[in-house]
Short mmCIF file of C-alpha atoms and ligand atoms in Angstrom, two decimals:
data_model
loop_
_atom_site.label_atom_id
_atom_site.label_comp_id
_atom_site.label_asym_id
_atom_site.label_seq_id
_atom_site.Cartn_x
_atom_site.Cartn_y
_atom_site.Cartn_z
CA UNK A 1 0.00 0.00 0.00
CA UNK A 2 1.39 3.20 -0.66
CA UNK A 3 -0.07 6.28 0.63
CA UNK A 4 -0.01 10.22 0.81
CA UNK A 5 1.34 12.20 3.69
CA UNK A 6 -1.98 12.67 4.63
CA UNK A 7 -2.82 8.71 4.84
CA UNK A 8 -4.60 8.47 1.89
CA UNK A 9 -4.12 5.45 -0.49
CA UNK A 10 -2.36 6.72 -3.67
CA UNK A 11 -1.41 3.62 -4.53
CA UNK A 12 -0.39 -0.60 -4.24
CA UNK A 13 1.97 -2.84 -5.96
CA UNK A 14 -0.13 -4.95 -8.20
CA UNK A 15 2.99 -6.86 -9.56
CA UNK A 16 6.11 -7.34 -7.34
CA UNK A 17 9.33 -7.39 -8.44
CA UNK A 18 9.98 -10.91 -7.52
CA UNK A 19 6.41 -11.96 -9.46
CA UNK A 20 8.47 -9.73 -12.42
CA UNK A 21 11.42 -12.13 -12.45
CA UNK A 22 9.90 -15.13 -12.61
CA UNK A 23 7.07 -14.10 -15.37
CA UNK A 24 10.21 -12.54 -17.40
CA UNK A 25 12.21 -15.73 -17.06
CA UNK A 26 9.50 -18.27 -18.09
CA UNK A 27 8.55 -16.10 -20.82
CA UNK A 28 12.23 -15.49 -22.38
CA UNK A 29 12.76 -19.31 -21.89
CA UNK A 30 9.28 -20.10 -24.06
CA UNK A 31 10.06 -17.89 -26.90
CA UNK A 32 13.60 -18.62 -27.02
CA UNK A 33 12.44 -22.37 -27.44
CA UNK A 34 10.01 -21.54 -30.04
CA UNK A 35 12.62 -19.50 -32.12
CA UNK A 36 15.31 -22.32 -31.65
CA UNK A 37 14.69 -24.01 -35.18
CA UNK A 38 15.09 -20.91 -37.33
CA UNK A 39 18.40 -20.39 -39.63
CA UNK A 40 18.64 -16.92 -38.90
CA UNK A 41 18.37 -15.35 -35.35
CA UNK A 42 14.58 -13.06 -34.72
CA UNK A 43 14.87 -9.75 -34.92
CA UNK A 44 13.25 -8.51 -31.71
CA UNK A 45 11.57 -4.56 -32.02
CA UNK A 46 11.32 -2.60 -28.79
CA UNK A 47 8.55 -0.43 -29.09
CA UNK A 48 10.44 3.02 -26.71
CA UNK A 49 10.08 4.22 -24.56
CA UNK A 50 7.98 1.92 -21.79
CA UNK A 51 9.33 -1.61 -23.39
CA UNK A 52 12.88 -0.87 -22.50
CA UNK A 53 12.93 -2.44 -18.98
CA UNK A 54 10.98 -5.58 -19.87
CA UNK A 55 13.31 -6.08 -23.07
CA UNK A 56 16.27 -5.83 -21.28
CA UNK A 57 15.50 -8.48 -19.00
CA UNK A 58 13.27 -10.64 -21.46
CA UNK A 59 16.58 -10.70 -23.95
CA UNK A 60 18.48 -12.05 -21.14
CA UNK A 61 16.42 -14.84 -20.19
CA UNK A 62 16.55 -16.08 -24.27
CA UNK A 63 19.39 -18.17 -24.70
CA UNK A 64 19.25 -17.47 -28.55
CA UNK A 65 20.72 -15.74 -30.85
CA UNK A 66 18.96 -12.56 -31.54
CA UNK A 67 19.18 -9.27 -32.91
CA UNK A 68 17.57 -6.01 -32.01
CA UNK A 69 16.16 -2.78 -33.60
CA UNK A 70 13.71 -0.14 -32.09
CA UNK A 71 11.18 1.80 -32.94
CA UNK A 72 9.35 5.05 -31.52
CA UNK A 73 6.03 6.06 -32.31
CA UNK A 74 3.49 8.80 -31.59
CA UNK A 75 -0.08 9.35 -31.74
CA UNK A 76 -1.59 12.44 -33.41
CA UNK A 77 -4.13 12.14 -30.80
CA UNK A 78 -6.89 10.90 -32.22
CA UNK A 79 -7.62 7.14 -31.86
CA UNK A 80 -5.77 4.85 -34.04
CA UNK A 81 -4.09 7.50 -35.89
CA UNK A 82 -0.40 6.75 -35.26
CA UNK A 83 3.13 7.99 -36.84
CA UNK A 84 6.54 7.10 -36.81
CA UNK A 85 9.09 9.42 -34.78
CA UNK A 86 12.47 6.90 -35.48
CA UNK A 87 11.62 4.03 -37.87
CA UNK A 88 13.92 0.59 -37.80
CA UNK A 89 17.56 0.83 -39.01
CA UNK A 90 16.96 -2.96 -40.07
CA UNK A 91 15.25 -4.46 -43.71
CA UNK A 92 12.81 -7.08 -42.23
CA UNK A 93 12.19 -8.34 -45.28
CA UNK A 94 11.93 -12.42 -44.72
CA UNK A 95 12.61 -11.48 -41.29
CA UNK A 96 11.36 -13.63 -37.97
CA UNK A 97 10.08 -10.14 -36.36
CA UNK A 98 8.85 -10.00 -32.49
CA UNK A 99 7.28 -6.75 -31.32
CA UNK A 100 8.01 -6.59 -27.46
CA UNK A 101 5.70 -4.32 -25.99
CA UNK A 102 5.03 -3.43 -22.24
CA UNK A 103 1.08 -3.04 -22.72
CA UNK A 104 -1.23 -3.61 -24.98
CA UNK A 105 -4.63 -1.37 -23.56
CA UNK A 106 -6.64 -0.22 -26.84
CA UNK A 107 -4.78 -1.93 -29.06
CA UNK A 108 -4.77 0.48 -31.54
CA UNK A 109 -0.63 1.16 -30.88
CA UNK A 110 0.34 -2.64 -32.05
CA UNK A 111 -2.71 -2.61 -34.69
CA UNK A 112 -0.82 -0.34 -36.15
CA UNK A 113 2.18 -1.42 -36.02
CA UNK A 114 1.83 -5.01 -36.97
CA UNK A 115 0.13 -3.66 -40.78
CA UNK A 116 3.03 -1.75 -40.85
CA UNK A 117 5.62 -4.45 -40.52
CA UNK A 118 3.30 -6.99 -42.35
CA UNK A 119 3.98 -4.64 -45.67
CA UNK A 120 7.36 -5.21 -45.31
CA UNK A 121 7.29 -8.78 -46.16
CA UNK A 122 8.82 -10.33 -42.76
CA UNK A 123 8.85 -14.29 -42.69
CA UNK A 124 7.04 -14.00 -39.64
CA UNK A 125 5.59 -11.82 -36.84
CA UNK A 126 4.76 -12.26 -33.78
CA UNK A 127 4.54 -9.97 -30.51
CA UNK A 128 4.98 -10.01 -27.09
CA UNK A 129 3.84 -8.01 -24.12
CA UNK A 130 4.20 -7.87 -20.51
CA UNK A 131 0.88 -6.70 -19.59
CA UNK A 132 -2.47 -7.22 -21.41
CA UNK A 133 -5.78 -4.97 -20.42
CA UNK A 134 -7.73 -6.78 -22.60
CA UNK A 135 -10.67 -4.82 -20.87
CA UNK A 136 -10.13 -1.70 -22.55
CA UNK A 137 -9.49 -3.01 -26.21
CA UNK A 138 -11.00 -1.25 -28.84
CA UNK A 139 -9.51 -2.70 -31.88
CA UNK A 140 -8.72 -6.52 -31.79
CA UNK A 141 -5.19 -7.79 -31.91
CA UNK A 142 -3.25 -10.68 -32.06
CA UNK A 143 -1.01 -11.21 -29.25
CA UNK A 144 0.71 -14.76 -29.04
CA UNK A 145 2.76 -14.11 -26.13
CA UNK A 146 1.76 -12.62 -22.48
CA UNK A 147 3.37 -11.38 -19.02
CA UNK A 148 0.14 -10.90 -17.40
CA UNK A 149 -3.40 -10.20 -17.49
CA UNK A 150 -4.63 -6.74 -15.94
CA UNK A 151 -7.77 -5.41 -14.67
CA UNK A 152 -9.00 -1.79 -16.32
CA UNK A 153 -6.35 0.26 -13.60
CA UNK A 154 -3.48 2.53 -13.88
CA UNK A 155 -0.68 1.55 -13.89
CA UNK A 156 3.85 2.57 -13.52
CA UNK A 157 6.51 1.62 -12.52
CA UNK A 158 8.95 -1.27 -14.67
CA UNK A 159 9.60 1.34 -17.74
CA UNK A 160 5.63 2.32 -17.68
CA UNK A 161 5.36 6.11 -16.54
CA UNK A 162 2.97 8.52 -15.67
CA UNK A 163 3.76 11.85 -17.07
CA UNK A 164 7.46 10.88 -17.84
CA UNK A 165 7.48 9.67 -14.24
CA UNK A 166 8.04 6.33 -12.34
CA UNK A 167 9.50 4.50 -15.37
CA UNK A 168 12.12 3.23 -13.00
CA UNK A 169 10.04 1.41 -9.86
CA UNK A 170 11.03 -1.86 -9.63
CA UNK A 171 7.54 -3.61 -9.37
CA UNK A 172 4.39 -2.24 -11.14
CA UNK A 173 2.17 -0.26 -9.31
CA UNK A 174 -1.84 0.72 -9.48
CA UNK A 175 -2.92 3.83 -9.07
CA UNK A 176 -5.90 4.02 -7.17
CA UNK A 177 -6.15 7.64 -6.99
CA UNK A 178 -5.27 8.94 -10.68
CA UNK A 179 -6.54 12.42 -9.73
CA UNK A 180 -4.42 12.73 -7.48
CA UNK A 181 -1.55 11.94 -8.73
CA UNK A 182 -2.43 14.52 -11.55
CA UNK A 183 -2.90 17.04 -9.38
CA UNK A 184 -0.05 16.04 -7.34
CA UNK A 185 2.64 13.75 -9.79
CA UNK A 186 4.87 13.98 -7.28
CA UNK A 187 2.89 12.38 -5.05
CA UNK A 188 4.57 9.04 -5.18
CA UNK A 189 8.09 9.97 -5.05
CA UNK A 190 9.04 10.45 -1.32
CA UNK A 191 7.01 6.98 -0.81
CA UNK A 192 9.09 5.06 -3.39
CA UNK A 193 12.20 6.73 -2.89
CA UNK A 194 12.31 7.74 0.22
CA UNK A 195 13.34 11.90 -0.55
CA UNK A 196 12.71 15.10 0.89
CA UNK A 197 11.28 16.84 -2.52
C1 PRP B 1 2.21 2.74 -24.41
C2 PRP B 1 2.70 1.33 -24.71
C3 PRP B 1 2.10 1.01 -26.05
C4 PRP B 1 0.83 1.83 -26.06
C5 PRP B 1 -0.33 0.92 -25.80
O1 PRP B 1 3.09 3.66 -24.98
O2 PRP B 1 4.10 1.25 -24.73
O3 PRP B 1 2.97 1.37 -27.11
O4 PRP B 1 0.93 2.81 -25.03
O5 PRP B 1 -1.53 1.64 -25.82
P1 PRP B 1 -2.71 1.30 -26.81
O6 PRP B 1 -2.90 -0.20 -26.82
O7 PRP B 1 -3.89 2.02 -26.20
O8 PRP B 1 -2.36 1.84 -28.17
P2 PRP B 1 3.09 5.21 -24.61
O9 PRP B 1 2.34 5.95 -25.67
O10 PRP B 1 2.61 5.39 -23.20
O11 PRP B 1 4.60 5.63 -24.76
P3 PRP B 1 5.87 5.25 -23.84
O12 PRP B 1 6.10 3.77 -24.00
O13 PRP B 1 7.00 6.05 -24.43
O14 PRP B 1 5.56 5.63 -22.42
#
């Protein structure tokens, strides 16, 4: 439980740092296994900035050789209406391609992205996330490989941020209160870290 000066619940880890480990582990160990047969190594994309944590330690638990591009993307801020701030320095043409994602919520991010890739003729493509809110999907997407299912909350911490914030807590948190942390987005600094602001 994390709360306010005041004693107000801000806040509670919904997925521990230990629970993170393991998931990660089991996951990286799956994949690498279903990747082992290929005669060239997958090229995994890291979707920046929020994927970053979970590909670090996802890549470590594949004993595989692999190879690695990223790409950053922005919304215009309407729904589903996406562009491309750095594109991939890599030709995935007849490529094994994994997207590794840290959610997938609407689904309208990785919608887009997997018609984009699919035009450039990769051999395959596949993606992966850590967290899945199926419950607020708007467009359907395929997803073959999961951390964890999440209920319709807020959520930082593990490379997911709120306002550029919190990226690096070590477990993921829920945000019970989301209005206050926007009136306050500090709010949940001196309980994580521990620091006079
Ligand atoms: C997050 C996440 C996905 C997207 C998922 O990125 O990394 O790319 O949102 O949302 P959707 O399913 O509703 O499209 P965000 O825009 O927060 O950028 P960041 O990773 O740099 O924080």
């Amino acid at each position: 439980m994390i709360e306010d000066d005041a004693g107000r619940l801000v806040g509670r880890t919904l997925v521990s740092a230990a629970s993170l480990r393991e998931r990660v582990g089991v996951l990286g160990a799956q994949i690498a296994e279903s990747y082992s047969d290929l005669t060239q190594p997958p090229l995994l994309i890291s979707v920046l900035k929020g994927s970053t944590f979970f590909l670090a330690d996802l890549m470590r638990a594949m004993s595989i050789d692999l190879n690695l591009d990223f790409m950053s993307i922005s919304s215009y801020g309407s729904p589903g209406i996406v562009r491309i701030l750095k594109d991939l320095e890599t030709d995935v043409s007849g490529r094994d391609l994994l997207i590794v994602e840290d959610i997938v919520d609407t689904g309208l991010t990785l919608n887009y992205l997997r018609k984009t890739l699919r035009q450039r003729d990769p051999a395959s493509l596949r993606t992966v996330t850590l967290l899945d809110k199926a419950a607020r999907r708007i467009v359907p997407v395929e997803v073959e490989y999961k951390g964890f299912e999440i209920p319709d909350v807020f959520v930082v911490g593990y490379g997911l941020d709120f306002q550029g914030r919190y990226r690096n807590c070590p477990a993921i948190l829920a945000v019970r209160d989301i209005a206050r942390l926007a009136n306050d987005p500090l709010v949940l600094v001196d309980q994580l870290y521990g620091k006079a602001r």
